[in-house]
Short mmCIF file of C-alpha atoms and ligand atoms in Angstrom, two decimals:
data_model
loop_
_atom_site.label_atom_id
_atom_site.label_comp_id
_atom_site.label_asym_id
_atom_site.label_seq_id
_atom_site.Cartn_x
_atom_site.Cartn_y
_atom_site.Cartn_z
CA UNK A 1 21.21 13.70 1.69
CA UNK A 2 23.18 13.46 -1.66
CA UNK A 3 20.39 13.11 -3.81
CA UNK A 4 18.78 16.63 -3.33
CA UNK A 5 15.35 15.72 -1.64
CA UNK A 6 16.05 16.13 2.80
CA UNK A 7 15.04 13.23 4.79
CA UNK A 8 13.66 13.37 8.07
CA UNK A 9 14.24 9.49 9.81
CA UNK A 10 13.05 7.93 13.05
CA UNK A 11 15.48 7.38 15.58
CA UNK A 12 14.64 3.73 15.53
CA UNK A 13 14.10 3.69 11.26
CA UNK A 14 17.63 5.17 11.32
CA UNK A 15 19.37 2.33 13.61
CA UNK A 16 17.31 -0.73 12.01
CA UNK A 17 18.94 0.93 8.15
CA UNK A 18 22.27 1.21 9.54
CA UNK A 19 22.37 -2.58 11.20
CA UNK A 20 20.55 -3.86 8.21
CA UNK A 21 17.79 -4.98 10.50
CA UNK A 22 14.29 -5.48 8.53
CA UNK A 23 12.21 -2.46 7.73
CA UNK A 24 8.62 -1.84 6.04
CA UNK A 25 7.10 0.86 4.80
CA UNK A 26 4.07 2.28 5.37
CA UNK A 27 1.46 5.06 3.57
CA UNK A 28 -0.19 7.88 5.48
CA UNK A 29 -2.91 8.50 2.74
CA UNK A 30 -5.23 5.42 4.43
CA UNK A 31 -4.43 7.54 7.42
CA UNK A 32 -5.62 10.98 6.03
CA UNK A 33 -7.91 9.71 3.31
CA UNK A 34 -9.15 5.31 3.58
CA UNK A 35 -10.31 5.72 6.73
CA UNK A 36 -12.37 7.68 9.36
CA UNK A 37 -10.81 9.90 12.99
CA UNK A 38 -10.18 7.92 15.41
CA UNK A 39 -10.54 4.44 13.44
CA UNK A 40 -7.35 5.90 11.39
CA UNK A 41 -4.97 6.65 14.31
CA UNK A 42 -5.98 3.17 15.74
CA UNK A 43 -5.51 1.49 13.05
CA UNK A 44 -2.41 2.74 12.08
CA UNK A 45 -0.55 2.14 15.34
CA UNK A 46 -2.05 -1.10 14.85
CA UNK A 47 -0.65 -1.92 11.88
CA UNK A 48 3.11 -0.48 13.28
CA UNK A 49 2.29 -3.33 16.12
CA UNK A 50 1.37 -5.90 13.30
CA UNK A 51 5.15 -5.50 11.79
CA UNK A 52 6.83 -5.21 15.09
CA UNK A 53 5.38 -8.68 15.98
CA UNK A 54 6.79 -9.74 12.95
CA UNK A 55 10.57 -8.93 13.56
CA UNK A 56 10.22 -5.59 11.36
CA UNK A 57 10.48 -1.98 12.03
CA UNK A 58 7.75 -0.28 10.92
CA UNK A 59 8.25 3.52 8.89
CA UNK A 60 5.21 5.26 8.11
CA UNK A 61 5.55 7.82 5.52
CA UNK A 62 4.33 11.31 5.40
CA UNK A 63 5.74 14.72 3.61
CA UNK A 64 5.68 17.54 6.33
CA UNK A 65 8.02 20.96 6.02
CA UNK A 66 8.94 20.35 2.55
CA UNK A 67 11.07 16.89 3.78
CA UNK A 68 9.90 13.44 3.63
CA UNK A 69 9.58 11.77 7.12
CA UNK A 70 10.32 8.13 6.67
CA UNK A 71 8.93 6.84 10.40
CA UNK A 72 6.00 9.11 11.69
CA UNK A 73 5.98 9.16 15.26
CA UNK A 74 2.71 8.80 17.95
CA UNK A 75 2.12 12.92 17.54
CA UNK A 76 2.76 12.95 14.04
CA UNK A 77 0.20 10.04 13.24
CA UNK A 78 -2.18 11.34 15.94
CA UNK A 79 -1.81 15.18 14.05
CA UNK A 80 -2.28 13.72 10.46
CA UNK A 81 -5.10 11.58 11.84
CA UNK A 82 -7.22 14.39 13.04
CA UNK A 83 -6.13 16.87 11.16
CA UNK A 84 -8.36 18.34 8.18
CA UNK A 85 -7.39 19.21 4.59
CA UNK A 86 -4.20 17.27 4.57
CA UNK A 87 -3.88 17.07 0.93
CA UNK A 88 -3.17 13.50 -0.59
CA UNK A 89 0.23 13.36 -2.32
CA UNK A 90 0.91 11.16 -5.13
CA UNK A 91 4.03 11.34 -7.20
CA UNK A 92 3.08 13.63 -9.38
CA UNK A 93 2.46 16.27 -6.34
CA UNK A 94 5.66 15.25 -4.40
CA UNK A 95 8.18 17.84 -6.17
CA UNK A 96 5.47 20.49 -5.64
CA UNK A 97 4.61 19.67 -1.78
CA UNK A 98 8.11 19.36 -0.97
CA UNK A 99 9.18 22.56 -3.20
CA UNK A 100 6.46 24.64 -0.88
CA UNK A 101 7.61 22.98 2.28
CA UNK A 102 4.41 21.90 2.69
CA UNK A 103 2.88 18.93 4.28
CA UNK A 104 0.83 16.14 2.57
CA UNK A 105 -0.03 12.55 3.18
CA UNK A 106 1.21 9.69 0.87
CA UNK A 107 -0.16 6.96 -1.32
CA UNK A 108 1.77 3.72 -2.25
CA UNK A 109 2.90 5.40 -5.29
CA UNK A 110 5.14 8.11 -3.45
CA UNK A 111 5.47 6.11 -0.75
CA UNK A 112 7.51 4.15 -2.86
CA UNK A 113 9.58 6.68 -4.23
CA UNK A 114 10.30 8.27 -0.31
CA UNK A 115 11.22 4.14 0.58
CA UNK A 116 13.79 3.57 -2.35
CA UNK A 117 15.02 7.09 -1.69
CA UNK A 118 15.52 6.21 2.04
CA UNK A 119 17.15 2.47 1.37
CA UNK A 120 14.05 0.13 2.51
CA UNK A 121 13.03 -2.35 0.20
CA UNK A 122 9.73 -3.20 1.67
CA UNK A 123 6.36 -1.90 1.85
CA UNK A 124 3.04 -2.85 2.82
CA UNK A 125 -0.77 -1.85 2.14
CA UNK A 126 -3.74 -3.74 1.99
CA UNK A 127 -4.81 -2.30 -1.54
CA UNK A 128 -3.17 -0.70 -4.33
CA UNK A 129 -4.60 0.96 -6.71
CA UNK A 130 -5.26 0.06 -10.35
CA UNK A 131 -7.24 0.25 -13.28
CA UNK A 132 -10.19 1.86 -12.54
CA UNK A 133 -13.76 0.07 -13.81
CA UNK A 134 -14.61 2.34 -16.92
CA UNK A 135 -10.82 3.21 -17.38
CA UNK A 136 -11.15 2.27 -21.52
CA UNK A 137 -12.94 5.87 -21.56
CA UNK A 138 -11.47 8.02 -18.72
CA UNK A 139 -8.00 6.52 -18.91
CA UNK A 140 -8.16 6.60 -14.65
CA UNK A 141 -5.28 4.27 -13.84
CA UNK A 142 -3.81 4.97 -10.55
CA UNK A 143 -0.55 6.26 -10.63
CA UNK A 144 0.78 3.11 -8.21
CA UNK A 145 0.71 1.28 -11.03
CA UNK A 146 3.21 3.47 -13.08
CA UNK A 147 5.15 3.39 -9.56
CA UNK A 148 5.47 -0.28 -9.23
CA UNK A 149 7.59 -0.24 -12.80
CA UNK A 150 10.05 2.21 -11.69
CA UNK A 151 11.03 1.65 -7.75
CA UNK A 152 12.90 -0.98 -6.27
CA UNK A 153 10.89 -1.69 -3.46
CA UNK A 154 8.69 -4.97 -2.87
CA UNK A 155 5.19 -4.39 -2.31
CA UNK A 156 3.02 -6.75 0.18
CA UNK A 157 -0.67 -6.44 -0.39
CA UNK A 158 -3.69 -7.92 -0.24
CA UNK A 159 -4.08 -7.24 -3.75
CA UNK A 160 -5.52 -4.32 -5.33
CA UNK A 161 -9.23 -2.53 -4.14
CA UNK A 162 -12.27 -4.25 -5.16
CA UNK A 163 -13.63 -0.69 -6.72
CA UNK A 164 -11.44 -1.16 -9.76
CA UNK A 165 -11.17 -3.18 -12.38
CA UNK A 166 -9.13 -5.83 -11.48
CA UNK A 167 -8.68 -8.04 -14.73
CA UNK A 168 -7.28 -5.19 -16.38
CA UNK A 169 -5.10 -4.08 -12.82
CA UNK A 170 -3.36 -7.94 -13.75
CA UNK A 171 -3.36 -7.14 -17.31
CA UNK A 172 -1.73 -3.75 -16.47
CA UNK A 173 0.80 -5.25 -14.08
CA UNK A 174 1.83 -8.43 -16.77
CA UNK A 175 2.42 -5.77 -19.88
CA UNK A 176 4.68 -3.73 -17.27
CA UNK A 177 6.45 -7.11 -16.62
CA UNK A 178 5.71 -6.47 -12.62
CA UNK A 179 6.09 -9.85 -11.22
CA UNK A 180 3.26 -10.48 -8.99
CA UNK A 181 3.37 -13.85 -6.84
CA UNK A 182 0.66 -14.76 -3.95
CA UNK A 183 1.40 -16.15 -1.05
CA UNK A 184 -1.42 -18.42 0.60
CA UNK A 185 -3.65 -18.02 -2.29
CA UNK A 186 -4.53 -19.29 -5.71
CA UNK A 187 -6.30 -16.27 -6.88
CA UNK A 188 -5.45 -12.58 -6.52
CA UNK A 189 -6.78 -11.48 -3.88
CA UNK A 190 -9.48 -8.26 -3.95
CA UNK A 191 -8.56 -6.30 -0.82
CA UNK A 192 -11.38 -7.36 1.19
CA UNK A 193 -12.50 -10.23 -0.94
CA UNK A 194 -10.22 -13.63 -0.70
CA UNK A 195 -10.25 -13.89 -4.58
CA UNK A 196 -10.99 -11.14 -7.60
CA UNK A 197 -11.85 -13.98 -9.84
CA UNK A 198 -8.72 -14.01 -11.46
CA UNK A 199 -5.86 -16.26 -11.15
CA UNK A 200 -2.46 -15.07 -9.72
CA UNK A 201 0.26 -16.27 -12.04
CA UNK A 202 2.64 -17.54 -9.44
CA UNK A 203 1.78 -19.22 -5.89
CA UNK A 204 4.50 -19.35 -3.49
CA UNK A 205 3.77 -20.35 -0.04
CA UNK A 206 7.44 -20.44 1.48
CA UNK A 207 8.65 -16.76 2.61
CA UNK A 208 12.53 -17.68 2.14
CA UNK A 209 11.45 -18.71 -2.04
CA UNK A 210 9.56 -15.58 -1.96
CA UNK A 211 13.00 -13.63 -0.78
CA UNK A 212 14.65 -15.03 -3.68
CA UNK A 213 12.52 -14.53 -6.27
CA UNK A 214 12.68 -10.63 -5.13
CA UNK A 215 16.97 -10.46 -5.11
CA UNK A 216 16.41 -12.40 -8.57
CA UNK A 217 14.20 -10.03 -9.60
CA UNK A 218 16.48 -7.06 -8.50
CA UNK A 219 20.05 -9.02 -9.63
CA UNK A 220 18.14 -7.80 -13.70
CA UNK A 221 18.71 -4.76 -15.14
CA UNK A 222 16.33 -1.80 -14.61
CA UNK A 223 13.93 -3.99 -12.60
CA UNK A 224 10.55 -1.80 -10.53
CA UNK A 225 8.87 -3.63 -7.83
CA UNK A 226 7.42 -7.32 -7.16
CA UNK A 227 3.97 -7.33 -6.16
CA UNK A 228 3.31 -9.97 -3.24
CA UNK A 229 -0.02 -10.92 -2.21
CA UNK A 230 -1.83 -12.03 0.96
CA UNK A 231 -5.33 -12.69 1.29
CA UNK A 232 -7.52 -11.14 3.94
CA UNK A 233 -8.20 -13.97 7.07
CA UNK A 234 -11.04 -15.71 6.15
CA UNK A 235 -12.63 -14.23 9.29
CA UNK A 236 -12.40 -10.49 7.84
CA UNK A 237 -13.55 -10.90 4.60
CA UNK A 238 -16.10 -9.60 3.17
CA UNK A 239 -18.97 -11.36 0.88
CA UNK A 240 -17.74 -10.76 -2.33
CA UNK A 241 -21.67 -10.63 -3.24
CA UNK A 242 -22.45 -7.78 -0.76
CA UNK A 243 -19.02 -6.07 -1.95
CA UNK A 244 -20.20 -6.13 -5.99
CA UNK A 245 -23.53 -4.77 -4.86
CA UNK A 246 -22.26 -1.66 -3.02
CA UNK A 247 -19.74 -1.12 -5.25
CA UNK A 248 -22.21 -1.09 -8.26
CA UNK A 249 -24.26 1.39 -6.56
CA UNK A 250 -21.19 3.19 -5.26
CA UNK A 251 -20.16 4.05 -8.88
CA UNK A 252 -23.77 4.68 -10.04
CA UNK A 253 -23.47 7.70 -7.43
CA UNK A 254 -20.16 8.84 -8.35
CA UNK A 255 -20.80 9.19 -11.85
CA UNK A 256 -24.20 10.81 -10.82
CA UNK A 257 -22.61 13.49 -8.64
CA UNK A 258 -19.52 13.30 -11.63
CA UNK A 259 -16.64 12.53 -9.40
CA UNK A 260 -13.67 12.11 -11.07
CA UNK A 261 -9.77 12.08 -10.72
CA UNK A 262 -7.62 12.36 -7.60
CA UNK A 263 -10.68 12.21 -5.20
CA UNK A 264 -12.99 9.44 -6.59
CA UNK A 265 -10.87 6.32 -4.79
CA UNK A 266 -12.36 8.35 -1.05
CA UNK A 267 -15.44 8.81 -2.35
CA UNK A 268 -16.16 5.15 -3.55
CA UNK A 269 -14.77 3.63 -0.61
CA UNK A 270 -16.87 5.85 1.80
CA UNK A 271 -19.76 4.97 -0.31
CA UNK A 272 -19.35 1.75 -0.26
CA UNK A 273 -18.48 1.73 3.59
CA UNK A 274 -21.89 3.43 4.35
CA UNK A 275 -23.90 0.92 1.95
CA UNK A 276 -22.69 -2.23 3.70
CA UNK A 277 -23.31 -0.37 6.91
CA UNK A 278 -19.49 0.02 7.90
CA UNK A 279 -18.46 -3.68 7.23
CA UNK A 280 -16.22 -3.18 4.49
CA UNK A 281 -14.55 -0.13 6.49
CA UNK A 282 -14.10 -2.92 9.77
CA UNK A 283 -12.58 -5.26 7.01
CA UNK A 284 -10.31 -2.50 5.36
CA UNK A 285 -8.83 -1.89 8.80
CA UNK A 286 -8.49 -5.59 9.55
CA UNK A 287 -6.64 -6.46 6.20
CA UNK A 288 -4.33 -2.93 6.85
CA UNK A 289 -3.37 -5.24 10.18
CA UNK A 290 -3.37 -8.56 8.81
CA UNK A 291 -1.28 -7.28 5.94
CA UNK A 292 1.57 -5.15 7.54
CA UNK A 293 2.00 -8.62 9.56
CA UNK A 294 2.51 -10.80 6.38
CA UNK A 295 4.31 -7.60 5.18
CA UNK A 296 7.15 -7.65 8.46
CA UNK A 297 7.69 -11.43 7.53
CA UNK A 298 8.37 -10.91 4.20
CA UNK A 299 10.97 -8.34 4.95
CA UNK A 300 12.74 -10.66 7.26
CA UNK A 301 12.82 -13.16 4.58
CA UNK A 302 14.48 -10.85 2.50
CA UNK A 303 16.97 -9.81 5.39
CA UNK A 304 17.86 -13.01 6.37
CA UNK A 305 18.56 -13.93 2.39
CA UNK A 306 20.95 -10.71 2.23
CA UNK A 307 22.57 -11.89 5.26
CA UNK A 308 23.62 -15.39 4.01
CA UNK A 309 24.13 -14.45 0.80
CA UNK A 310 27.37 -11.89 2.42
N1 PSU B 1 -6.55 2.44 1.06
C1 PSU B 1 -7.79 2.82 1.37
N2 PSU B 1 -8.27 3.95 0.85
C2 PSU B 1 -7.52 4.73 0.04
C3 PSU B 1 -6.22 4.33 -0.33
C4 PSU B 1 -5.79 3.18 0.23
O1 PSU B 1 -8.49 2.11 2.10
O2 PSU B 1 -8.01 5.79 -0.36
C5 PSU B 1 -5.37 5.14 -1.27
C6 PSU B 1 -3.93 4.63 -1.31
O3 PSU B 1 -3.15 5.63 -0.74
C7 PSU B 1 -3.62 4.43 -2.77
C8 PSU B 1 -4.54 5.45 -3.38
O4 PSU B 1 -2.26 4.63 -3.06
O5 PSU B 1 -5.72 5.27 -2.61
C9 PSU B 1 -4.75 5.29 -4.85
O6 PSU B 1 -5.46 6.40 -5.29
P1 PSU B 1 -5.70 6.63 -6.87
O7 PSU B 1 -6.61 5.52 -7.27
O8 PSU B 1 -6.34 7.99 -6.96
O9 PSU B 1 -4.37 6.54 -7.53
MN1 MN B 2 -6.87 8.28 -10.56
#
């Protein structure tokens, strides 16, 4: 543990690193925080299932006695899952949580730094976060944006959540020179909507190109993430008409009741999960799944290109 910050790995995580066997990442805030007990716990051994299939190990992320645990096992997902007032750790809290030795559940953003920290070079969530709608005024733009320009870990999504605003999310992400390239889609995809209206700049549908445009990526100088897409199955998505409706009313009522900051992505997405009468919550935990699969495919790519490229 040379660099100062103690990892805890799975047995399994720990064998797959050392025989440079594919791993992928995983969050635990969509455990403690995106979705609802016992939907959470099923869903997340669902996704770990999802990148097994795929030829990956799977290594969800959590912070518990002041160490990160890269690979959560049953108990600890089952424990986070149900458990109450698990604070959400992003990476400006993950000095302080592991300085107390406390426990806390991650987003992408410090998921990322616990998988560069810990050698993986894959993750996978169905929705980042981004530029929230309104940002030009409350300068809300999620720290996994920031993330994505600083760690060296590949991110497979299904683009960023439809809550935000996603022009600026691309705008954000092209400044930052985050390459973002979609794979079996035109468009960027909006989490539980195929497309956000807005073009992605690259479309590659071959996984072995997509491995190379990642080592390319990461042969430059002080390179951060790339930023892979996959659309939700067209038989989980969601109408994007029924989405923007819920979603307006979702941030009518959050401004209303003056949510802001650290808690307002929960409070949105349970709004808008209630309003469409828990269909965008049954899509959120289908894309997680459908996701995590494209997400263990991706990492092979990229294991399979290391390995000939030795
Ligand atoms: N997925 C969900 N719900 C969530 C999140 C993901 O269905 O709440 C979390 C992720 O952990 C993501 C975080 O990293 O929201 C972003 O939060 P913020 O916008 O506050 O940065
Ligand atoms: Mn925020």
């Amino acid at each position: 543990m040379g660099h100062g910050i103690p990892i805890v790995y799975a047995e399994e995580v720990r064998e797959a690193l050392h025989e440079r066997r594919p791993v992928v990442a995983l969050e635990s805030n969509v455990i403690t925080h995106g979705l609802a007990y016992p939907h959470n716990a099923e869903t997340a051994h669902r996704v770990e299932a999802a990148v097994r299939k795929s030829g990956s190990v799977p290594a969800t992320i959590c912070v518990e006695d002041g160490a990160l645990r890269v690979g959560m096992t049953e108990s600890d997902i089952e424990r986070f899952a149900s458990g109450t007032g698990i604070p959400k750790v992003s990476s400006r809290d993950l000095p302080v949580v592991l300085a107390r030795g406390a426990r806390g559940a991650t987003t992408v953003a410090s998921s990322l730094v616990a998988a560069e920290l810990a050698g993986i070079p894959f993750f996978s969530s169905a929705g980042l976060g981004g530029v929230h709608r309104g940002a030009q005024s409350t300068m809300d733009v999620s720290s996994d944006l920031i993330q994505l320009t600083r760690s060296k870990v590949a991110v497979v999504c299904a683009g960023a959540k439809m809550i935000l605003d996603l022009k600026l999310t691309m705008e954000y992400l092209e400044t930052h020179c985050v390459p973002v390239v979609s794979y079996g889609s035109d468009d960027f995809p909006a989490f539980y909507c195929s497309s956000s209206g807005v073009r992605s700049p690259h479309r590659i549908d071959d996984e072995d190109l997509i491995a190379r445009v990642v080592a390319n990526h990461w042969a430059a100088p002080a390179p951060g993430s790339v930023v892979i897409t996959t659309p939700p199955r067209p038989e989980d998505a969601v109408d994007p008409a029924q989405a923007e409706a819920a979603i307006t009313d979702a941030l009518a009522q959050a401004e209303r009741d003056g949510v802001t900051g650290q808690g307002l992505t929960k409070y949105l997405m349970r709004a808008v999960d209630r309003a469409t009468g828990g269909r965008t919550a049954e899509a959120n935990m289908a894309v997680l799944v459908s996701t995590a699969e494209t997400g263990g495919r991706m990492a092979a790519a990229y294991a399979r290109h290391l390995a000939a490229a030795s």
